[in-house]
Short mmCIF file of C-alpha atoms and ligand atoms in Angstrom, two decimals:
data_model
loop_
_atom_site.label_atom_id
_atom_site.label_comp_id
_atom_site.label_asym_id
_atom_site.label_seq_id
_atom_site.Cartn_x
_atom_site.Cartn_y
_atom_site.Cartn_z
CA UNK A 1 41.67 -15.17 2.48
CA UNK A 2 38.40 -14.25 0.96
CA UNK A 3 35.32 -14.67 3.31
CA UNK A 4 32.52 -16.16 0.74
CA UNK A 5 28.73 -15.73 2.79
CA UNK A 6 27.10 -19.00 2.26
CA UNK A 7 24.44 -19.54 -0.11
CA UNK A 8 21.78 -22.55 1.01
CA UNK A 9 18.93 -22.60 -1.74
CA UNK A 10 16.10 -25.07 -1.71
CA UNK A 11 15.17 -26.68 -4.93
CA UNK A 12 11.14 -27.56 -4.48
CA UNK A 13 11.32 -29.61 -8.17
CA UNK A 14 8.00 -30.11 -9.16
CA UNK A 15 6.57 -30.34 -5.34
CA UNK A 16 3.74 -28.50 -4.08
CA UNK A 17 0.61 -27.01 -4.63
CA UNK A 18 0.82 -22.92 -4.38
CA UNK A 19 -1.40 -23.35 -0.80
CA UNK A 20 1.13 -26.16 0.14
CA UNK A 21 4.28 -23.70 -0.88
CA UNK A 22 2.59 -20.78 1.06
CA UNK A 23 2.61 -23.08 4.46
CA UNK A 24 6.16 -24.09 3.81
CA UNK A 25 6.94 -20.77 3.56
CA UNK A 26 5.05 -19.27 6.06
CA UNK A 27 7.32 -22.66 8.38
CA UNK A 28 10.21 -21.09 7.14
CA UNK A 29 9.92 -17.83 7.86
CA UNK A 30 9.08 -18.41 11.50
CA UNK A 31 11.75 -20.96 11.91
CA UNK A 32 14.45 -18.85 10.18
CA UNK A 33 13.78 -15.67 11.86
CA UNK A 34 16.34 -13.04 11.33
CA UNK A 35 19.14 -15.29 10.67
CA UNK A 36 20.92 -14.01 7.83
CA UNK A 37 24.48 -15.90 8.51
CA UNK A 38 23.88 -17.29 5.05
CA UNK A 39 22.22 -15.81 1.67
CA UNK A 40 19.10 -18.12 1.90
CA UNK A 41 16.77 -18.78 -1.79
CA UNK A 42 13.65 -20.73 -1.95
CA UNK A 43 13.17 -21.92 -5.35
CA UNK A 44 9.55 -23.08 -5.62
CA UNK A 45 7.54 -24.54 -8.64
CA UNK A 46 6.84 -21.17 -11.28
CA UNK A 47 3.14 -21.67 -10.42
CA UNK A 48 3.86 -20.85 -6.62
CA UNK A 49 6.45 -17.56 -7.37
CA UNK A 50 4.06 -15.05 -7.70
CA UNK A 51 2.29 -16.07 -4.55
CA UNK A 52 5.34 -17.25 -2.64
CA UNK A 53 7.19 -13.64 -4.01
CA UNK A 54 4.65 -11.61 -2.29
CA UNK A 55 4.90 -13.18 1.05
CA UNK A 56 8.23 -12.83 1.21
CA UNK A 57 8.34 -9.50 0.47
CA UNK A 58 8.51 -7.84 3.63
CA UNK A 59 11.38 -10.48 4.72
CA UNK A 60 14.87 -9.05 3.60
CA UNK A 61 17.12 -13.05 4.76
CA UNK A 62 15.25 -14.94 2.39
CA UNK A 63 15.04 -14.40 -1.14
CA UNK A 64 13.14 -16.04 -4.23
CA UNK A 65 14.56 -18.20 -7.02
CA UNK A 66 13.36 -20.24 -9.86
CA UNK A 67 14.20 -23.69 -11.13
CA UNK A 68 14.36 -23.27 -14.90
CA UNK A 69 13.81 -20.34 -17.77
CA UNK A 70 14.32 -19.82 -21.59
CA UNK A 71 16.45 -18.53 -22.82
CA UNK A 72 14.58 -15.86 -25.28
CA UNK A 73 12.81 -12.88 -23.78
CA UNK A 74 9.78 -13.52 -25.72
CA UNK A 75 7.91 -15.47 -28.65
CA UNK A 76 6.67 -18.59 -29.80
CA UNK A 77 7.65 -20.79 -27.17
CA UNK A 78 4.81 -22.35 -25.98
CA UNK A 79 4.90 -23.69 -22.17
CA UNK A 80 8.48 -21.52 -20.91
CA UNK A 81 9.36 -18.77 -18.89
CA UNK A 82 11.66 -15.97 -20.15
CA UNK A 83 13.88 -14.55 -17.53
CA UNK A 84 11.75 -10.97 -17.55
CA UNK A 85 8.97 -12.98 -16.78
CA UNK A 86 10.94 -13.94 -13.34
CA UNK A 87 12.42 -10.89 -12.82
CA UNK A 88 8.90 -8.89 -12.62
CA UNK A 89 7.74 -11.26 -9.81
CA UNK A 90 10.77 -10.46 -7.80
CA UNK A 91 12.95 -13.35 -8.79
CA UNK A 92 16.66 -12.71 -7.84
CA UNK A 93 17.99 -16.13 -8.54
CA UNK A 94 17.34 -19.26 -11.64
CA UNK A 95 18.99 -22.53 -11.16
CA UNK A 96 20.45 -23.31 -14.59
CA UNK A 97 21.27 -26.74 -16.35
CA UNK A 98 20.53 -28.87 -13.19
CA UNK A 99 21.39 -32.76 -13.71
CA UNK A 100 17.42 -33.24 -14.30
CA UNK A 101 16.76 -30.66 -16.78
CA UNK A 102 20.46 -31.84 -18.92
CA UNK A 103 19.04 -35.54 -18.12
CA UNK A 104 15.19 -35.29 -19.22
CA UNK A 105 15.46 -32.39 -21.33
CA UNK A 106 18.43 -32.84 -23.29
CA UNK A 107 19.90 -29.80 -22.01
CA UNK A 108 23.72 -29.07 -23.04
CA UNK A 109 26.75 -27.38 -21.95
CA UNK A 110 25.52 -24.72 -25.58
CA UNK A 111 21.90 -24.27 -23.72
CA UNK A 112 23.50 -23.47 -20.05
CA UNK A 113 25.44 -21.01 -21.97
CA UNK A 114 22.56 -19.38 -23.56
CA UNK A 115 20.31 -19.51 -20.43
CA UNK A 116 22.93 -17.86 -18.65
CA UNK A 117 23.91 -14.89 -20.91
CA UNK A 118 20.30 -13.99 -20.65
CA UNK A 119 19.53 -14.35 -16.90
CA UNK A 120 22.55 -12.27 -16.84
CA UNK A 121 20.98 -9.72 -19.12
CA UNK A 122 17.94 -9.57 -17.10
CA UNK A 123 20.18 -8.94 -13.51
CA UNK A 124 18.91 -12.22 -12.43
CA UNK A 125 21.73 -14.45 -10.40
CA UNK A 126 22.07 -18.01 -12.32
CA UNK A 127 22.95 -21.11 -10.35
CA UNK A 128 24.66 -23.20 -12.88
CA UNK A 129 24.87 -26.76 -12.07
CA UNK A 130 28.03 -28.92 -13.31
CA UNK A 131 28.41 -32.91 -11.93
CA UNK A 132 29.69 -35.55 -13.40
CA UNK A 133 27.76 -39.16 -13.24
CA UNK A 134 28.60 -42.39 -11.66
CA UNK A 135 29.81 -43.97 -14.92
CA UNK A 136 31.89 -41.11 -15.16
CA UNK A 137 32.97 -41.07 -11.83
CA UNK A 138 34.07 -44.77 -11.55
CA UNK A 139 36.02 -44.27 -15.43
CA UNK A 140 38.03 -41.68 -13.20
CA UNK A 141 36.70 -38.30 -15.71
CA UNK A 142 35.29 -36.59 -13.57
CA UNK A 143 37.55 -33.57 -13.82
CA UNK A 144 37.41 -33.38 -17.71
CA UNK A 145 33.68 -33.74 -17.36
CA UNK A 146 33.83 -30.89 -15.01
CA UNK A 147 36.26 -28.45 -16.65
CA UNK A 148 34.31 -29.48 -19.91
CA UNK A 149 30.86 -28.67 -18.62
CA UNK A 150 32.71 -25.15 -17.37
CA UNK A 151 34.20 -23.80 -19.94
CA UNK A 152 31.18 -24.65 -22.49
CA UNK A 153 28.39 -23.49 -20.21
CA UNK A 154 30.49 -20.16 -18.78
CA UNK A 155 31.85 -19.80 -22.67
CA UNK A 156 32.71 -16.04 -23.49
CA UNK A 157 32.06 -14.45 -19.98
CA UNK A 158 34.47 -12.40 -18.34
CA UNK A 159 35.21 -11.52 -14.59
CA UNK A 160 32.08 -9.09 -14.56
CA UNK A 161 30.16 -11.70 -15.44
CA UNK A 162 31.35 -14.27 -12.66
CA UNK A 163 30.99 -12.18 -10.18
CA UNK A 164 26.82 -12.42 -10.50
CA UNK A 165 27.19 -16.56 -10.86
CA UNK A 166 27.45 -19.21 -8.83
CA UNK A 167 27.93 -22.59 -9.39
CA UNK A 168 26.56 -25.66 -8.24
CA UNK A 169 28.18 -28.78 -8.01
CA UNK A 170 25.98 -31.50 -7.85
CA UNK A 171 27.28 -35.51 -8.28
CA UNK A 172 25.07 -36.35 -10.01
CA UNK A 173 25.16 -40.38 -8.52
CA UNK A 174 24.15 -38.43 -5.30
CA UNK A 175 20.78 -36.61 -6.66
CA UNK A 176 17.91 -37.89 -4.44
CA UNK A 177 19.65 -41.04 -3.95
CA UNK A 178 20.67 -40.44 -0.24
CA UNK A 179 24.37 -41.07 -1.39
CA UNK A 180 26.46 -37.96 -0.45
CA UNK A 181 29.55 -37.44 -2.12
CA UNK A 182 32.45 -37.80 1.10
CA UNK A 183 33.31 -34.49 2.27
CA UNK A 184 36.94 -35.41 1.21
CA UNK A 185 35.62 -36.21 -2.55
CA UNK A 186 33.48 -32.79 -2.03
CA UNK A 187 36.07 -30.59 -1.48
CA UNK A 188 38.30 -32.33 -4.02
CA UNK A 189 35.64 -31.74 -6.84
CA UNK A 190 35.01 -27.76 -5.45
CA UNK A 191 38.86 -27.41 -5.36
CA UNK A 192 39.05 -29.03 -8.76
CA UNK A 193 36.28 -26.12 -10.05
CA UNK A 194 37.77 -23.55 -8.52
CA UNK A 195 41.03 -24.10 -10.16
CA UNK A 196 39.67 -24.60 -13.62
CA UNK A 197 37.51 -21.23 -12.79
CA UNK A 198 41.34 -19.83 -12.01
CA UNK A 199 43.05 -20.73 -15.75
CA UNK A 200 39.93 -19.14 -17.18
CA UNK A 201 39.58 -15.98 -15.22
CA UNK A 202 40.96 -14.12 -12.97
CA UNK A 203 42.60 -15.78 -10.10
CA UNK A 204 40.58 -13.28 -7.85
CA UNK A 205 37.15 -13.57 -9.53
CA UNK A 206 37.75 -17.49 -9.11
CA UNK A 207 38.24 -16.81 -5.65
CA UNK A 208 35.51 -14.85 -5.34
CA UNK A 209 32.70 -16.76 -6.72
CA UNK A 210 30.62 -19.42 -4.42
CA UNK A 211 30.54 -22.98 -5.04
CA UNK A 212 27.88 -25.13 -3.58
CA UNK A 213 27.42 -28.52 -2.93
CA UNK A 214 24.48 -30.55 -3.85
CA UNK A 215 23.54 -33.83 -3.46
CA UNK A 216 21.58 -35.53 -0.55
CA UNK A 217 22.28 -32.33 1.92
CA UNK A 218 20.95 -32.87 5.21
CA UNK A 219 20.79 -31.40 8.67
CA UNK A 220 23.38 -34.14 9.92
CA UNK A 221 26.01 -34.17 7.44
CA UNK A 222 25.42 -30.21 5.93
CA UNK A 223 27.97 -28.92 8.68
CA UNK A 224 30.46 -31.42 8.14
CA UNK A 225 30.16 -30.97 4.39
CA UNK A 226 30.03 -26.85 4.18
CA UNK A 227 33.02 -26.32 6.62
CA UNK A 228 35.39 -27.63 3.83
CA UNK A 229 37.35 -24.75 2.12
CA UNK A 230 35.84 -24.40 -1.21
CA UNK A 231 32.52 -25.49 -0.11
CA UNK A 232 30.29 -22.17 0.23
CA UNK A 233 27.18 -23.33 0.26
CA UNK A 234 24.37 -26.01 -0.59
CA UNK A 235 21.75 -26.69 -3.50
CA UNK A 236 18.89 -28.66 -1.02
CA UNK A 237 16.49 -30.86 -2.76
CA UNK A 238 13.75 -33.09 -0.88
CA UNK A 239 15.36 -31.85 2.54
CA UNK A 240 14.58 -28.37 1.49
CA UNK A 241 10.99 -29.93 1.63
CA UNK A 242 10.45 -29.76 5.38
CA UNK A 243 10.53 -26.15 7.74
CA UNK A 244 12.60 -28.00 10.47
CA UNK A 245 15.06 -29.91 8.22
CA UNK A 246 15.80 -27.26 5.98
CA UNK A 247 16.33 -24.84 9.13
CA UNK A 248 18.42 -27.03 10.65
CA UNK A 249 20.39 -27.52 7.43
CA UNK A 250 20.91 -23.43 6.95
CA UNK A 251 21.78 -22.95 10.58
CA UNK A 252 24.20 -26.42 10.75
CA UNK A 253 25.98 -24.92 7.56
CA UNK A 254 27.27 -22.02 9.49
CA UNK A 255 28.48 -23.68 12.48
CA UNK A 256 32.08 -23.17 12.98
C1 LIG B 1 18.94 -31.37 -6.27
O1 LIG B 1 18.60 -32.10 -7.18
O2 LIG B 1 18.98 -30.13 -6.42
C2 LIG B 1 19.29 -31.99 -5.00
C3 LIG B 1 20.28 -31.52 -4.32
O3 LIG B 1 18.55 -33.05 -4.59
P1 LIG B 1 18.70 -33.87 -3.25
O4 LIG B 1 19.13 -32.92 -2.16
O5 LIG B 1 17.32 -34.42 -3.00
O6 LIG B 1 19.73 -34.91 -3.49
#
C-alpha cells in the first residue's frame, strides 16, 4: 500500500489584516513546533503573502499557499495575480476552482483547467477543488458531477502532471455551514475520485496523488474523518482561523 503524508492547508478567505495574519502565524508556529507528521500550508489573503512568506522562512514544516491566481503570466488584467507573481514570494501551493470562486466568480471546469496548466508551468502545487452541491447530492449525481468536474478541470494532463496536484474534495452543502459530510459519505466520495483518477491515468499515479477533505473540519471530528483510506488530508476554512484549533486539527489528523 502506498503511504500518502497528509496535507492539512488552511484557507484564510478574505480574513485578516497582514498584522492580524502575522499574529496567527507567529500562534502557529509556536504551537506547531517541529511537527512535520503532515505537509502543513497556510494560505492567507495575497495582501498578507509577502509578509507572512518572510516569516516563515526560516521554518522548513510549514509552507505558504495562495487562494486564487490567473491564469496568464502577465497583461491587462487589472486586479489578478499571475502564478510568477506567487512563485517570487515563495509560494509553493494555489488552491484552484474552490466552490466560492466557481460560485461567485463563474469559474468553470475550462478555467480550473487553465489555472492549473499554468501553476503547473510555474512549479507551483495546485489544490484543485471538485464537490458536488446539495441539489446535486439529494438528485443522487454526485459522482457524474465529480468525474465531470475531473476530467474537464485535469483535461490533457498526464501522470507527470498528477504527481504535482492534489485535489480537494469539498461538499459543497458542507462549506462553512458546520454540516460535515459523514465519514462514511467522505470516504465514499474520495474512493469515488480516486477511481475516476484510475480510468484516466495510471492506476499508480491515482494511487499516488492526495485527496483531501474539506468541509467544516474541526479538531473533534478531523481524526475520525482523515483516518479513512482515501482521505489524505484536509482543506480547513474558519477553523484554520484560530492557533489552537487549527493545531489541534493538524495533530488530531495524524492520530492513529
Ligand atoms: C473551505 O471553504 O475551504 C472550507 C473548508 O471551509 P470550512 O472549513 O469553513 O467549511
Amino acid at each position: 500500500m502506498i503511504n500518502r503524508k497528509k496535507i492539512i492547508a488552511g484557507n484564510w478567505k478574505m480574513n485578516k489584516t497582514q498584522g492580524e495574519a502575522l499574529a496567527l502565524v507567529e500562534d502557529l508556529i509556536r504551537d506547531i513546533g517541529k511537527f512535520d507528521e503532515a505537509e502543513i500550508v497556510l494560505c492567507p489573503p495575497f495582501t498578507s503573502l509577502s509578509a507572512v512568506s518572510e516569516l516563515l522562512s526560516p521554518v522548513p514544516n510549514i509552507k505558504l499557499g495562495a487562494q486564487n491566481m490567473h491564469e496568464a503570466a502577465s497583461g491587462a488584467y487589472t486586479g489578478e495575480i499571475s502564478a510568477g507573481m506567487l512563485k517570487a514570494l515563495y509560494v509553493r501551493y494555489v488552491i484552484i476552482g474552490h466552490s466560492e470562486r466557481r460560485q461567485y466568480f463563474h469559474e468553470d471546469d475550462a478555467t480550473v483547467n487553465r489555472k492549473t496548466k499554468a501553476a503547473l508551468a510555474a512549479e507551483l502545487r495546485p489544490i484543485v477543488c471538485v464537490g458536488e452541491t446539495l441539489p446535486e447530492r439529494e438528485a443522487d449525481k454526485w459522482k457524474s458531477v465529480l468525474e465531470t468536474q475531473l476530467t474537464g478541470g485535469l483535461a490533457g494532463f498526464g501522470d507527470k502532471e498528477l504527481a504535482d496536484i492534489i485535489i480537494a474534495y469539498e461538499p459543497v452543502w458542507a462549506i462553512g455551514t458546520g454540516k460535515t459530510a459523514s465519514p462514511v459519505q467522505a470516504q465514499e466520495a474520495h474512493q469515488w475520485i480516486r477511481e475516476v483518477l484510475r480510468k484516466n491515468f495510471s492506476p499508480v499515479a491515482a494511487d499516488k496523488i492526495r485527496i483531501q477533505y474539506c468541509g467544516s473540519v474541526k479538531a473533534e471530528n478531523a481524526k475520525e474523518l482523515l483516518s479513512q483510506p482515501d482521505i489524505d488530508g484536509a482543506l480547513v476554512g474558519g477553523a484554520s482561523l484560530d492557533a489552537r484549533g487549527f493545531t489541534a486539527i493538524i495533530k488530531n489528523a495524524c492520530l492513529k
